[in-house]
Amino acid sequence: MSLYDVAQLAHVELYTPKLKESVEFFTKIMGLQVTVEAGESVYLRAYEDFYHHTLKLTAGPEPGLGHVAWRASSPEALERRVKELEESGQGKGWIDGDLGHGRAYQFTTPDGHLQEILWEVEYYNPPEDQKTLLKSRPQKRPMQGVPARRLDHVNLMCSEVTPNKEFMAERLGFKLRERIVVGEERELGAWMSVSPLVHEVALMQDQTGNKGRFHHIAFWYGYPQHLMDLADLLVENGIKIEAGPGKHGVSQAYFMYVFEPGGNRVELFGDSGYLIFDPDWKPITWREEDLQEAIIWYGSPLPEEYFLYGTPDRKVGEPVV
């Protein structure tokens, strides 16, 4: 199996019961750009995202994950991954596509998170007044809010981490970068990527025992100071900061967690953490005696809700569907 058939995280769809307010949060506070509105969905992107969209917000009765989309590294790579996914029993089949991309193959993780893999994408074409002289950017830096630069990763809550980790590795070629293990090798978290990033997807155990819930989507800022500026803006506008700014030991991420108006958790990623170029990288394992440093390298402790709340919101043992 080629380890490079999956190239990157392409986009994420989130459901929100407050579509208008969620769009206002992502545009007025985080500076994302609306590409198009269609039906009950709004397609958005950060100013250094090159594709048509990286976030799709869709009206729904409660918050949660619609789907996660991955881009294959070539048309041939897409076909290879589809064959693997069909053999895994997790495949759902082809869809014709959506605004901004061509046909895609849908599948689920063992825990039930809906995902898709695709090749054909539409690139963002800025209007004349948004064209920039900086040729490595697709548009000018926005002058609204504290603008995020790009989509970074997703975090999925799982009833059991290990089978979902193995699925992402064996069927899609993701590499394990870091993990948290307790007791008799029980994995509480796994951070995985297909690129030099520490993770494009994180898997964490759902402490309520539910399956298929969503923990957070993360956007990258690149500078810790931007999180300080954003925190000021959030407080001024009555938007709840759950935790941070602070720094995780896992991934070395400088973070802040907030809730968008629809109820989904959003992580704001304040620096690059670290990048992995070693082709023989050995996954880092944090154990019980390391948990404090793994979760918080410095900053205030994470609240209990961080480990219990996901979307859709469920109590202990209450099924998602």
Phi, psi and omega in degrees: 000134174288131178280357186240023179288331175261124186267317186191167170287123185266309178196168179225137173254131176239142172270144178216135176280356180230071188301311182301313182292323178295317178298318179297321178299309185290333181268308186284328181265312185264357173071018176290159183251135174279122175278313181198153171248133182214116180061235181264017182233149174234131183255127185228166177205155172275163192288347174251013171274128186273342184274167178312317176202156172236351177224129175242120176258126182235134179296134179206166183291338178209159181289160177156182182276130168278294175198163173247134181243134178245143175262132175286165182273352178188166175300323179292322178296322177301313181296321178296316181292323179298318178300316179296318182292323176296319180292334182287341185084001181262359182287146177246336178122176184278146167242156183292337182130193183207177174302129176093350178204159180276201185302150183218150178258124182263147179205172175235154169288167175305333180275350176105006177290125180285129179224168175211157178231140187212169175238307186287124179228155174261132178271148181291133178242104187288149172294165186305319184284355178249004179286141185242153175282344178277099192290346177273003174245146178279348181199173176293154173293128182296155179250035180225135181064206171246097193289129172290152185267320181198162170293139182245302184199174173234155176236123184248133178272137186228144175295326173220130183287315191303310180297328177288322175298314181295323178297313181296326180283311188282327184261337184237351176083017177290145180256133177285126182254313178215159177206159173244129183232137176229160175056225181276064177061032176277122183275123177266340181199150177217134180245122191227151179209165173244007184223184176293349175298150178297323176200142164254341174220137173242144178240126179229146182292133176280110184292347177272351181086002180282166179246149166071023181269167184250134179263301178198160169250145183237136173244145187261132177257318178095343182223124179304326181300328180297329178290325176296315179297318181293320179302319178298317180294320180296312181298318179300332185252015173069027180261129188289126169266120180282317184199150175094183001295148179193185182231130173281149167287310173299126177074348185059026184286133170270114196237162161210137179247134179224166174248123174287161188304333179285346178111355178279143178278138179235129173261137177251118192261112193271350176205189184276354189062244171217160182247149183246116178247349182291117180290346180247035182302132176261123182306140178274132179245124174258133181246181187306320181289348181255000192301319183300314180288328179296316185279312179231109175285314167206156185116178182287152178299153175286142179289162181301325182298335180302325183268350183246327186272128171215175179240138358293154183288125180222153177270179181301124175076002182274124185292151179289320179234000000 
